[in-house]
Amino acid sequence: MSGRIEKKFLIHAGERGNVIYFLLFFLLVSAGMAIGRSSADALFFKRVGIEYLPLMYIIQSMMLAAVSLVYTAFADLIPAERFFRNLFGVLITLILGSWIVIHSSETTLIYPAYYLIYEVSSEVLLVHAALYMNQNMTTLQAKRLAPLVYAGAQVGTIIGGLTLAFAAPLVGTQNMLLVWCGLLVAASAALYIRHKRHGASTHFRKPRKTQHLLNEGLAQIQQGIKFTYNSSLLRASSLTLFFMVVAFYVLCYSVNRVYTQTFESEESLTRFFGLLTAVTSILALSMQLFVTNRAIKHFGVRTINLLFPWTTLASLAALTVSFALPAALIGSLNKDAFMPAFRNPVHSMFFNVLPHYMQGRIRAISVAVVLPLALLSGGFLLLLMQRLDTPVYFLVPGMLAAMLYLFFSRKMNDAYVSTLIATLKERLFLPDEQMYADLGGCSDEDRQEIMRGVTHTDTEVSIAFSRVLVESFPDKAASIILQRSSGEDNATADRYLKLLGRLDISEHIDDLKQRAQHGDAHLQASILQLLLACGDQGSITQTIQLLDSDNPRLRATGIQAALRYPDSAPGNARILSVWQALLQDDRTTQLAALDLIPELQHLPEQERQTLQPAYQSAFSQLLGDALDDTRVRALRSMQSWHGDSSDEIHHALLHSLASEQSGVREAAARCLHLANDEQRTSLLLQAIGDANPRVRQAGIETMKASTEDHKDLALQWIMDNQGSLRAQQALLKPLLDVGLPNSVFADIARKKSEEAQLLGQALSIMDADAGGLNCLELLRITLKEQLDQNIDLALLALEPLYEPGLIAIIRAGFASGDARHVANACEALENLDKQAITAGLSVMLQKSVSNDFSSDDSFFRSLEDVVNWCVNHRNSWLNLCGDQALQPLNA
Amino acid sequence: MPDLFDRLILLKKSPIFSMVMTDDLRVVAQAMEKQEYFAGDCIFEIGDQGDHLYIIVSGKVGISLESKPSDKSYIATLSSGDCFGEMNLLDDLPRSATAEVIEDTTLLSLEKTRLRGLIQSYPDMSVGMLRSLSLRLRDANQKLIKEKSHA
């Protein structure tokens, strides 16, 4: 039974305690406020006079400004619950004091004072209640539960209203103040017990306090103003609030004037207020319970945000047409039912998208600046206009304010998604520009940055930046690198010198020759290769003589020189003989021979063919070597091998692709042009779907190099669900920037979203039926993983359809694992344009986040259906898990 | 094959490997070796140069800061699904505790160089290891706070 209720009200697992507490707390506070409001109104209107109400608004605005200064000083500094306790303490004292004065004194000033106590405290409580909820709930929780919690407040208001309606005629309106006090005491007790048990509010983060409280308060207001100035959402929200308050108070004044004229005695007015409160609250409650949640879910926060502005405009229009009880009742319905049912929950949600450190200050601005200004404006307007005969003179400005309220609400809607995204970006530390993205640029700043890296003492850092230097400043790179590498050991120097291959080193020939004399054979060979490329005649002659060297690498270098400069070389027969010997001797000589693969082009076809078998044999031997380094070197050389392959090479590639070492897999991925035709596609997909990003990149590059229509092939694989999901993602990424039509990506997003929905339906069946079998547990985990991957893939496909970076931020929010960021990411997705594509996706995203896949309709009828679907799925891992799960089911 | 799937579930539940995709965990599961111990056996002692990480398949293992632990001196008692010995694989220092078998135990062990190679190949594993160490640190902090408040 309780499960059904929780499902009905969208309460998720683990939230029941929280929800019950908030319902009770808000019930107590609201019951008290209902009694406070109606008693304050009745006492003021009958014992002082409604004509003083505009003056009250003006005084109220000034008091609100002062009180909110105190509020802003504390709002962010202490947990919300502690502030509530302090506030309740002050309020109880003031109410009791008022009661004593009413009973012990004849003065009528107490009634305006009591009225102001209620009005000021209710504004602060309303603002603070929202902050309290935000400190204890995420965006998604607030979206689901805020209407329900506010419904608890409505129940309290109903109880308060009915209590007032029946008790006030018996005990007197003035004694209802004691009831209000009692309810505040009860709320304080609930607060105390709750936080004693559960600690401070979950999402409270105390900022550093740096100055005196009053200055802190002023500073917070200043900061709040600055935030407002810089944020489109806050600007729109502040203007919305301003005009809403003006329209609202014109409406309040109007309806209260009608009621005061209609009900002559204080008791009848009090009773009427009590009943009106109860009735409007019942309506508000019904809407909050059965309409608000679903309306927000169905129409979205932004559409519901426009509802109250429209109804306010309509209410004022009705009063303009007929300033009588029926129109006044419509006005009361609007402000007392529609406002709590729709406006308040939605308004709270808009604030949820702002960073936490802003929220208290922004709410303080609302209470300290906007609300008082609006009240002041409304108060003056009414003070002036109420002297004129007909109410139309204040109703029409009220309607104008309502229209402006509607206008700025639309502006708020426009700013909602951009603010969500900006908040996510800030919280996830996503930069505005990629750092070092343009490091290959040629500015002085770039150069300084690169030089800092080149001169770094860490060799790896230095070499990495040296590579960038070669790309960015080729005219200066040679001398800098030579300088940096002097004094390094032979192996390190060799790595530096290899970077000079594409540079003009004609000015450094003597330096290089000297280094060659003092270096080991390996370094000597590398330097000679550089000098050969440069065309230095002395080096050519010297290098060709190395054909007789003992060192295989030097011999290989001699072959290079002989092939490139045949005029100075002995005949091809001699060269081939040395070359064959290299290939047949041992591992060391074979490795040296691998460097000669690019030189094969210098040989005539017939001579080239004679070396093929020897190379194939060398490959097989080297690929079967125990050392990973040898295999990687062999594979790297094979990348430029365009001769025949063999079965041995193919098997060696298979073995290398399954290596635990990512370096081996990466090198093998670049050699897949040598794999058998039948298996090349599956091996490519395997490489492209590897867990290591460098292997994936290697697979993509091989595919691009070996397939002419690689874009079409990639799209086909993605749409056909070939390969793993990681492979599909690796295939999709390069396609995002090649100018394909948006419809292509929309199709991919749609397809993957549909796949995610199917996986979600499979999960809902599994959750209902699976029991505790391990194989089914693994299948469930796998289905969930694939669901998340499909969602991410769909999101990736959406990137070209929206402004740059937008979807990437949403993906980052989803991947962060932080509940608040995930909630904001879901909310942002739900409010994007092109909802036809994103609607299904955002539903699946929310289900994945909440791990709740229950669904009314499903493609699958039973667990067997799900398992059979997995067995027949294109994804090989899902097949395997499905196969495994099938066995106990068939047993 | 059933053994592989059981291993996968076990790995998936441990903090170190929870972030790794099940598909990728196959390689890890296949790289692990099964070891059987009887009650009273010592898996490793404090100060030993360790080179394996262990995951408990079944049984119970007590972790102690003594080289010859008695029943009461265990700082932690680990059971099925728990992982131990991973810290040493990252910092190359000697074992910081003794692991003794309390009940007959089956373990899966992974050797250090293989783990390092797997981390390079499957970067998500490093996130899992960080998570595991973070949880271990939080646990230690909680114990410290409790002991201080009792004192």
mmCIF file of C-alpha atoms in Angstrom, chain A residues 474-613:
data_model
loop_
_atom_site.group_PDB
_atom_site.id
_atom_site.type_symbol
_atom_site.label_atom_id
_atom_site.label_comp_id
_atom_site.label_asym_id
_atom_site.label_seq_id
_atom_site.Cartn_x
_atom_site.Cartn_y
_atom_site.Cartn_z
ATOM 1 C CA PRO A 474 60.749 24.947 -37.575
ATOM 2 C CA ASP A 475 63.328 27.605 -38.417
ATOM 3 C CA LYS A 476 64.490 27.880 -34.809
ATOM 4 C CA ALA A 477 63.835 24.324 -33.617
ATOM 5 C CA ALA A 478 67.017 22.656 -34.848
ATOM 6 C CA SER A 479 69.467 24.830 -32.918
ATOM 7 C CA ILE A 480 67.335 24.770 -29.754
ATOM 8 C CA ILE A 481 66.965 20.994 -29.802
ATOM 9 C CA LEU A 482 70.631 20.442 -30.502
ATOM 10 C CA GLN A 483 71.503 22.668 -27.601
ATOM 11 C CA ARG A 484 69.050 20.933 -25.297
ATOM 12 C CA SER A 485 70.284 17.475 -26.219
ATOM 13 C CA SER A 486 73.973 18.168 -25.723
ATOM 14 C CA GLY A 487 75.186 16.522 -22.539
ATOM 15 C CA GLU A 488 72.415 13.925 -22.562
ATOM 16 C CA ASP A 489 73.187 10.221 -22.705
ATOM 17 C CA ASN A 490 73.217 8.502 -26.109
ATOM 18 C CA ALA A 491 69.729 7.061 -25.899
ATOM 19 C CA THR A 492 68.159 10.381 -24.901
ATOM 20 C CA ALA A 493 70.183 12.324 -27.443
ATOM 21 C CA ASP A 494 68.999 9.871 -30.085
ATOM 22 C CA ARG A 495 65.364 10.639 -29.223
ATOM 23 C CA TYR A 496 65.972 14.357 -29.575
ATOM 24 C CA LEU A 497 67.887 14.046 -32.832
ATOM 25 C CA LYS A 498 65.137 11.963 -34.404
ATOM 26 C CA LEU A 499 62.958 15.088 -34.196
ATOM 27 C CA LEU A 500 65.228 16.922 -36.625
ATOM 28 C CA GLY A 501 64.254 14.734 -39.582
ATOM 29 C CA ARG A 502 62.096 17.349 -41.312
ATOM 30 C CA LEU A 503 64.162 20.378 -40.426
ATOM 31 C CA ASP A 504 66.883 22.198 -42.260
ATOM 32 C CA ILE A 505 70.082 21.185 -40.478
ATOM 33 C CA SER A 506 72.560 22.477 -43.050
ATOM 34 C CA GLU A 507 73.995 24.904 -40.502
ATOM 35 C CA HIS A 508 74.616 22.142 -37.990
ATOM 36 C CA ILE A 509 76.390 19.518 -40.080
ATOM 37 C CA ASP A 510 79.758 19.903 -38.386
ATOM 38 C CA ASP A 511 78.185 19.751 -34.941
ATOM 39 C CA LEU A 512 76.319 16.599 -35.887
ATOM 40 C CA LYS A 513 79.426 14.965 -37.338
ATOM 41 C CA GLN A 514 81.274 15.645 -34.128
ATOM 42 C CA ARG A 515 78.472 14.104 -32.071
ATOM 43 C CA ALA A 516 78.482 11.075 -34.340
ATOM 44 C CA GLN A 517 82.135 10.498 -33.589
ATOM 45 C CA HIS A 518 81.547 10.497 -29.850
ATOM 46 C CA GLY A 519 78.251 8.647 -29.767
ATOM 47 C CA ASP A 520 77.537 4.915 -29.797
ATOM 48 C CA ALA A 521 76.670 3.015 -32.990
ATOM 49 C CA HIS A 522 72.985 3.677 -32.609
ATOM 50 C CA LEU A 523 73.422 7.416 -32.252
ATOM 51 C CA GLN A 524 75.935 7.414 -35.078
ATOM 52 C CA ALA A 525 73.421 5.688 -37.327
ATOM 53 C CA SER A 526 70.697 8.218 -36.470
ATOM 54 C CA ILE A 527 73.000 11.162 -37.148
ATOM 55 C CA LEU A 528 74.202 9.701 -40.430
ATOM 56 C CA GLN A 529 70.598 9.280 -41.544
ATOM 57 C CA LEU A 530 70.022 12.973 -40.864
ATOM 58 C CA LEU A 531 73.136 13.897 -42.792
ATOM 59 C CA LEU A 532 72.125 11.649 -45.666
ATOM 60 C CA ALA A 533 68.781 13.359 -45.912
ATOM 61 C CA CYS A 534 70.656 16.652 -45.989
ATOM 62 C CA GLY A 535 72.787 15.446 -48.922
ATOM 63 C CA ASP A 536 76.148 16.011 -47.279
ATOM 64 C CA GLN A 537 78.620 14.411 -49.698
ATOM 65 C CA GLY A 538 81.234 13.526 -47.140
ATOM 66 C CA SER A 539 78.631 11.731 -45.056
ATOM 67 C CA ILE A 540 77.312 9.866 -48.095
ATOM 68 C CA THR A 541 80.681 8.371 -48.868
ATOM 69 C CA GLN A 542 81.395 7.571 -45.233
ATOM 70 C CA THR A 543 77.996 5.929 -44.785
ATOM 71 C CA ILE A 544 78.191 3.734 -47.866
ATOM 72 C CA GLN A 545 81.412 2.300 -46.492
ATOM 73 C CA LEU A 546 79.421 1.095 -43.475
ATOM 74 C CA LEU A 547 78.055 -1.751 -45.605
ATOM 75 C CA ASP A 548 80.960 -3.696 -44.163
ATOM 76 C CA SER A 549 80.378 -2.613 -40.558
ATOM 77 C CA ASP A 550 79.965 -5.150 -37.745
ATOM 78 C CA ASN A 551 77.053 -3.222 -36.360
ATOM 79 C CA PRO A 552 73.745 -4.167 -38.026
ATOM 80 C CA ARG A 553 72.242 -0.716 -37.653
ATOM 81 C CA LEU A 554 75.237 0.881 -39.269
ATOM 82 C CA ARG A 555 75.047 -1.662 -42.065
ATOM 83 C CA ALA A 556 71.388 -0.792 -42.542
ATOM 84 C CA THR A 557 72.327 2.870 -42.710
ATOM 85 C CA GLY A 558 74.951 1.965 -45.299
ATOM 86 C CA ILE A 559 72.243 0.259 -47.373
ATOM 87 C CA GLN A 560 70.102 3.380 -47.130
ATOM 88 C CA ALA A 561 72.935 5.548 -48.365
ATOM 89 C CA ALA A 562 73.749 3.140 -51.203
ATOM 90 C CA LEU A 563 70.152 3.050 -52.397
ATOM 91 C CA ARG A 564 69.596 6.799 -52.249
ATOM 92 C CA TYR A 565 72.913 7.672 -53.834
ATOM 93 C CA PRO A 566 73.562 4.801 -56.319
ATOM 94 C CA ASP A 567 76.237 6.749 -58.166
ATOM 95 C CA SER A 568 78.537 6.444 -55.182
ATOM 96 C CA ALA A 569 77.439 2.923 -54.276
ATOM 97 C CA PRO A 570 78.435 -0.585 -55.251
ATOM 98 C CA GLY A 571 75.913 -2.494 -57.355
ATOM 99 C CA ASN A 572 72.519 -3.764 -56.208
ATOM 100 C CA ALA A 573 73.798 -7.295 -55.921
ATOM 101 C CA ARG A 574 76.133 -6.276 -53.087
ATOM 102 C CA ILE A 575 73.369 -4.274 -51.424
ATOM 103 C CA LEU A 576 70.890 -7.156 -51.651
ATOM 104 C CA SER A 577 73.389 -9.565 -50.239
ATOM 105 C CA VAL A 578 73.985 -7.411 -47.166
ATOM 106 C CA TRP A 579 70.269 -6.857 -46.870
ATOM 107 C CA GLN A 580 69.400 -10.572 -47.030
ATOM 108 C CA ALA A 581 72.031 -11.291 -44.394
ATOM 109 C CA LEU A 582 70.455 -8.750 -42.069
ATOM 110 C CA LEU A 583 67.088 -10.444 -42.434
ATOM 111 C CA GLN A 584 68.349 -13.902 -41.746
ATOM 112 C CA ASP A 585 70.877 -13.555 -38.973
ATOM 113 C CA ASP A 586 69.251 -12.876 -35.626
ATOM 114 C CA ARG A 587 66.820 -10.655 -33.838
ATOM 115 C CA THR A 588 69.176 -7.672 -33.639
ATOM 116 C CA THR A 589 69.964 -7.666 -37.332
ATOM 117 C CA GLN A 590 66.345 -8.283 -38.232
ATOM 118 C CA LEU A 591 65.310 -5.256 -36.224
ATOM 119 C CA ALA A 592 67.865 -3.201 -38.099
ATOM 120 C CA ALA A 593 66.476 -4.510 -41.385
ATOM 121 C CA LEU A 594 62.994 -3.308 -40.406
ATOM 122 C CA ASP A 595 64.215 0.305 -40.690
ATOM 123 C CA LEU A 596 64.875 -0.381 -44.372
ATOM 124 C CA ILE A 597 61.282 -1.123 -45.325
ATOM 125 C CA PRO A 598 60.688 2.430 -46.677
ATOM 126 C CA GLU A 599 63.813 2.010 -48.818
ATOM 127 C CA LEU A 600 62.293 -0.906 -50.753
ATOM 128 C CA GLN A 601 60.764 1.581 -53.146
ATOM 129 C CA HIS A 602 64.268 2.336 -54.447
ATOM 130 C CA LEU A 603 64.669 -1.264 -55.627
ATOM 131 C CA PRO A 604 63.371 -2.591 -58.926
ATOM 132 C CA GLU A 605 60.288 -4.798 -58.599
ATOM 133 C CA GLN A 606 62.128 -8.055 -59.210
ATOM 134 C CA GLU A 607 64.716 -7.387 -56.541
ATOM 135 C CA ARG A 608 62.048 -6.248 -54.162
ATOM 136 C CA GLN A 609 60.255 -9.577 -54.599
ATOM 137 C CA THR A 610 63.366 -11.490 -53.604
ATOM 138 C CA LEU A 611 63.323 -9.830 -50.193
ATOM 139 C CA GLN A 612 59.651 -10.501 -49.510
ATOM 140 C CA PRO A 613 59.917 -14.059 -48.139
#
